[in-house]
Tab-separated table of C-alpha atoms in Angstrom:
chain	number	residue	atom	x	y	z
A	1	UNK	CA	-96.709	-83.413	-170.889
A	2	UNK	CA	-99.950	-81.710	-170.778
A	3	UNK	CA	-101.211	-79.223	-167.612
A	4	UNK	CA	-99.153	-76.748	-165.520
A	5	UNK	CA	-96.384	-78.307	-163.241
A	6	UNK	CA	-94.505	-76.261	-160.303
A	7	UNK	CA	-91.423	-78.518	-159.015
A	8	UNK	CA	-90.434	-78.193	-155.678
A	9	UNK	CA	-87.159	-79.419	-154.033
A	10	UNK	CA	-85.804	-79.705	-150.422
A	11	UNK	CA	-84.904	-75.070	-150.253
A	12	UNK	CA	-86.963	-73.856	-152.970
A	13	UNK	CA	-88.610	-70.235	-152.648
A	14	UNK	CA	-91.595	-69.753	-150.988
A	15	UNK	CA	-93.009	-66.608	-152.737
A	16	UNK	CA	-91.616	-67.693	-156.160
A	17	UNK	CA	-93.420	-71.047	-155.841
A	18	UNK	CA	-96.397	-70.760	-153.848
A	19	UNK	CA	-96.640	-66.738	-155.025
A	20	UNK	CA	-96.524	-68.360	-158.895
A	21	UNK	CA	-99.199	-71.085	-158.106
A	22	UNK	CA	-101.624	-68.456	-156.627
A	23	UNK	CA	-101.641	-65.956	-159.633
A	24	UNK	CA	-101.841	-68.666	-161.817
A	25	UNK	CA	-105.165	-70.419	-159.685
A	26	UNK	CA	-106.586	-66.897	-159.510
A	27	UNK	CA	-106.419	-66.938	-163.759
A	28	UNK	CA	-108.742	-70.331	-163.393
A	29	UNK	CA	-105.276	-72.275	-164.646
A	30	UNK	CA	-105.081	-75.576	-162.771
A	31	UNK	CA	-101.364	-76.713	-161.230
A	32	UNK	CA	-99.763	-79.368	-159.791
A	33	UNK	CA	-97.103	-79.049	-157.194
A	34	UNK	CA	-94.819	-81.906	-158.126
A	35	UNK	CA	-91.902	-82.943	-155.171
A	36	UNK	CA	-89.105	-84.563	-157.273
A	37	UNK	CA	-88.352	-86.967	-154.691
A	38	UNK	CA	-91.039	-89.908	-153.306
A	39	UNK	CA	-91.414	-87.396	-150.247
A	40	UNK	CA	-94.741	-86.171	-149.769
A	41	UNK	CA	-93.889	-83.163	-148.105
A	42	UNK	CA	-90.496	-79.916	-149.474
A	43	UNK	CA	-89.333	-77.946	-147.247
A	44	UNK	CA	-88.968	-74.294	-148.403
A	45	UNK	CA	-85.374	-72.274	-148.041
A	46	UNK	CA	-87.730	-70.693	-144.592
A	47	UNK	CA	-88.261	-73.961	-143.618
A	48	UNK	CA	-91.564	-73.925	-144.514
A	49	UNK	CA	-93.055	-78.045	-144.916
A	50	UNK	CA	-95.537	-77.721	-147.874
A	51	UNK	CA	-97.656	-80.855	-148.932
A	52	UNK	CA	-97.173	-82.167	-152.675
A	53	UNK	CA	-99.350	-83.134	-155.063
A	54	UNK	CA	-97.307	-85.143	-157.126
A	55	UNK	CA	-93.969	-86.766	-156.658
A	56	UNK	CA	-91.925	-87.060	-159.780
A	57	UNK	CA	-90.496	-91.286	-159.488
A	58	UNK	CA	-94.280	-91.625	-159.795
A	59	UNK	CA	-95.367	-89.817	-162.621
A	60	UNK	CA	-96.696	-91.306	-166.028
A	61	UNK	CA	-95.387	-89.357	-168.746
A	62	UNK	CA	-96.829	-88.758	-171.912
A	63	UNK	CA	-96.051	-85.764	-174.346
A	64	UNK	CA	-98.509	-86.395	-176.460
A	65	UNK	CA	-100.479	-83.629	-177.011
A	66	UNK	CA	-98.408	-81.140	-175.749
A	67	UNK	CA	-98.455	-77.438	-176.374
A	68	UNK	CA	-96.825	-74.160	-175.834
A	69	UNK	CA	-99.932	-73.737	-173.095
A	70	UNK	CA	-98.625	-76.592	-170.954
A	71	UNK	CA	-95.498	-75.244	-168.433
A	72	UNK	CA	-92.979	-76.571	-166.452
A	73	UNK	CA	-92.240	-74.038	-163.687
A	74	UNK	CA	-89.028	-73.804	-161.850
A	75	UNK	CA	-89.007	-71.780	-158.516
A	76	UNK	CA	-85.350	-70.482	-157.492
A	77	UNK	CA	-83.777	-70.713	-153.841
A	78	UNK	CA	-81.035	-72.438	-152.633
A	79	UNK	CA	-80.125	-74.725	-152.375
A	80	UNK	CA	-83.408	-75.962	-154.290
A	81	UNK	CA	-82.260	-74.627	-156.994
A	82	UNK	CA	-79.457	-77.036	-157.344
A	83	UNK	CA	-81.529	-79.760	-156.466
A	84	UNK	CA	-83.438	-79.267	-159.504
A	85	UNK	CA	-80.438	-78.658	-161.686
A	86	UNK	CA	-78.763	-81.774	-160.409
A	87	UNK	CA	-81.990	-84.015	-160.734
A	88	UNK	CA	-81.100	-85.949	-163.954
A	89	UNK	CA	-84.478	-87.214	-164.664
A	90	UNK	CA	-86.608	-83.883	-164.136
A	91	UNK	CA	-83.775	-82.328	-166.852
A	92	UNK	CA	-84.404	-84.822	-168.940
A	93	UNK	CA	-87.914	-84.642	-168.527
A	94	UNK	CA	-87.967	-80.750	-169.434
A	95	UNK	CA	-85.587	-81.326	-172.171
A	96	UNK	CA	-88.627	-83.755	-173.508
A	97	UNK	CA	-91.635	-81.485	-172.883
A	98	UNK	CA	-89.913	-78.154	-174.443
A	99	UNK	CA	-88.873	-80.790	-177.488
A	100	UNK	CA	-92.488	-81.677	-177.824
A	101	UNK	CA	-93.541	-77.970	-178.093
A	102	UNK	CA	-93.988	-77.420	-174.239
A	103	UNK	CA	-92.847	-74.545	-172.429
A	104	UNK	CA	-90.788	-73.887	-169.190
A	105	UNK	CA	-90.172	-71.359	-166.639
A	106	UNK	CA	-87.593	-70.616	-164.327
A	107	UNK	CA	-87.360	-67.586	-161.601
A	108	UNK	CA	-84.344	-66.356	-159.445
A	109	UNK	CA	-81.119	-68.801	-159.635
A	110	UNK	CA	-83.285	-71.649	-161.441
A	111	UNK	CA	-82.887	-70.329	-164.542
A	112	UNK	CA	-79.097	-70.338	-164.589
A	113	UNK	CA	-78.718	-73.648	-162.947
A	114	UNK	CA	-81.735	-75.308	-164.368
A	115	UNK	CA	-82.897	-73.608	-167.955
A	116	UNK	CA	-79.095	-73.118	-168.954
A	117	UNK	CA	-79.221	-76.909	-169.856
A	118	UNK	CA	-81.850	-76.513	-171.724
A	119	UNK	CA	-81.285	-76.889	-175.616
A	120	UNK	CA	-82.723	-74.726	-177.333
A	121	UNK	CA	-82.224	-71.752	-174.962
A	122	UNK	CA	-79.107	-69.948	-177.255
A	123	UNK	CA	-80.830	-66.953	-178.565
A	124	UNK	CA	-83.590	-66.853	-175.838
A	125	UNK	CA	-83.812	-63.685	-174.135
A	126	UNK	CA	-83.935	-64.436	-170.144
A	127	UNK	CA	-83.717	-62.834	-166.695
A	128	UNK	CA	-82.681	-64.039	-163.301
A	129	UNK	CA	-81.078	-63.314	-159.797
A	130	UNK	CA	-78.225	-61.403	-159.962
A	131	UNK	CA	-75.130	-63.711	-160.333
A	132	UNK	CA	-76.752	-66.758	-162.317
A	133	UNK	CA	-76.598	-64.928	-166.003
A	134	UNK	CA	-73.145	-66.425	-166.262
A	135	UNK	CA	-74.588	-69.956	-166.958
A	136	UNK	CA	-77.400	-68.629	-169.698
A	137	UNK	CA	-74.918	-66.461	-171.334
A	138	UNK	CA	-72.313	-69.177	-171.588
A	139	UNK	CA	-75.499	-71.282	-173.086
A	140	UNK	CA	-75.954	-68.225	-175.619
A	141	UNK	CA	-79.097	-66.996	-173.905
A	142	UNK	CA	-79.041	-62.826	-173.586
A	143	UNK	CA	-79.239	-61.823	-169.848
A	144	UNK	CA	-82.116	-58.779	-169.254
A	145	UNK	CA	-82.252	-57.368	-166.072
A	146	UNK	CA	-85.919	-56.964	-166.071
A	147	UNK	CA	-88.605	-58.269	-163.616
A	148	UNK	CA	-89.654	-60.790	-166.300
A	149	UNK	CA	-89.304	-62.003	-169.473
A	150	UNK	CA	-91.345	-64.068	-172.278
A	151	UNK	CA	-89.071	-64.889	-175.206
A	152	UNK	CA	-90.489	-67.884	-177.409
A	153	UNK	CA	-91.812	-70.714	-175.042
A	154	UNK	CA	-89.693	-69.534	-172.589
A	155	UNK	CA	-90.165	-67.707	-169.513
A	156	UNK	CA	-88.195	-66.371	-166.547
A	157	UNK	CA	-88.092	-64.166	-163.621
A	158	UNK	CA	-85.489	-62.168	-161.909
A	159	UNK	CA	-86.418	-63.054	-158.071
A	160	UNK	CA	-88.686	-63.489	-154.898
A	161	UNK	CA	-89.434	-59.791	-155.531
A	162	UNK	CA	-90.888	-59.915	-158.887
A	163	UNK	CA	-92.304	-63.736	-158.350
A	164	UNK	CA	-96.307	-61.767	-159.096
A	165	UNK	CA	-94.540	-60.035	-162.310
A	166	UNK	CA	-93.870	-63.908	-163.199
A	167	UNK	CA	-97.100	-65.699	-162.520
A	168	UNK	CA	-98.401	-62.853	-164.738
A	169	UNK	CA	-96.225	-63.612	-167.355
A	170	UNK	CA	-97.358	-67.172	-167.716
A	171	UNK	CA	-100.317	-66.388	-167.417
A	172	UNK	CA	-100.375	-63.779	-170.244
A	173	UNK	CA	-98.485	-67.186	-172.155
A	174	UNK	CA	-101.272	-69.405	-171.206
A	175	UNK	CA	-104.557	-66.887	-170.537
A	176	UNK	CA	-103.985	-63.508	-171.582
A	177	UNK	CA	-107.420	-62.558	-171.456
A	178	UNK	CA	-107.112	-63.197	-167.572
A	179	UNK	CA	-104.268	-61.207	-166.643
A	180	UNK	CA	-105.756	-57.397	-166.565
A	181	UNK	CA	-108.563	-59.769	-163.914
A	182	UNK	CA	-105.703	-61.199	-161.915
A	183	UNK	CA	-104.197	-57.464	-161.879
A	184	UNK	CA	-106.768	-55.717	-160.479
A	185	UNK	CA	-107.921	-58.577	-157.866
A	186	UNK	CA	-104.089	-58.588	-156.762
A	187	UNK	CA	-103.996	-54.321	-157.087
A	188	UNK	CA	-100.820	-54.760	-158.976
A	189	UNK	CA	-100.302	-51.465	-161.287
A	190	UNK	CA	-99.723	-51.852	-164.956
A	191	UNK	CA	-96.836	-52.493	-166.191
């Protein structure tokens, strides 16, 4: 599945979605906001109502193509976070794209609840909100409490706090000669 993809379900994160989508459209990346119902609209864990672009019972998709530059992003909150793990078709659809040599990313709970069904995540090294390393470790990922972390094609982030320290780290996946840009226009210190 080629291009950048954010998901968004009914209590997902505002900063860690709509933080991750504006580092990444400052790097020139394009992104889709995808709602993985047929509504046109998520509401955010703040009750924020934020229009989709995409809805996924809608989507054509092809994985021809695809490449360790094209993402699947999952933003954490709850309870979006278990919306996403407990959509059957969006897991299946991300077991697909990392299969065809995509990559994902998860921040805060979503990658405990969503990547740890992931095949192919035993050995990854991963991060995420305090509480949620249970279901990587018991997938055979190895928990690291850092802000975020790149291991292989993929890529996670610890929580709302560090959701900047995650765009970044796609973006250094996807467009590495953009980060140090995105940085300074953000006035972010080095890591």
């Amino acid at each position: 599945m080629k291009g950048i993809y954010i998901f968004l379900a009914d209590g997902f994160e505002d900063v860690e979605a709509l933080g991750t989508n504006d580092v990444l459209r400052r790097a020139g990346l394009s992104t889709t906001l995808v709602g993985i119902s047929d509504d046109p609209f998520a509401q955010s864990s703040h009750g924020i109502c934020v229009g989709v672009e995409a809805n996924l019972p809608y989507m054509e998709i092809d994985h021809e193509g695809t490449s360790e530059k094209d993402v699947l992003i999952f933003p954490g909150g709850m309870p979006g976070s278990r919306h996403l793990a407990q959509c059957k078709p969006l897991v299946k659809l991300m077991q697909e794209h990392y299969d065809a040599g995509g990559s994902v990313a998860a921040i805060c709970a979503a990658p405990g609840l969503v990547l740890s069904q992931l095949k192919g995540i035993s050995g990854a090294d991963v991060t995420c909100f305090d509480g949620f390393e249970s279901y990587l470790e018991q997938a055979g990922a190895h928990f690291a409490p850092k802000a975020s972390v790149c291991s292989g094609r993929i890529i996670t982030g610890r929580s709302a706090g560090h959701a900047l320290s995650f765009g970044l780290k796609i973006v250094e996946k996807i467009r590495p000669e953009k980060v140090d840009e995105v940085r300074q226009a953000l006035y972010l210190e080095t890591e």
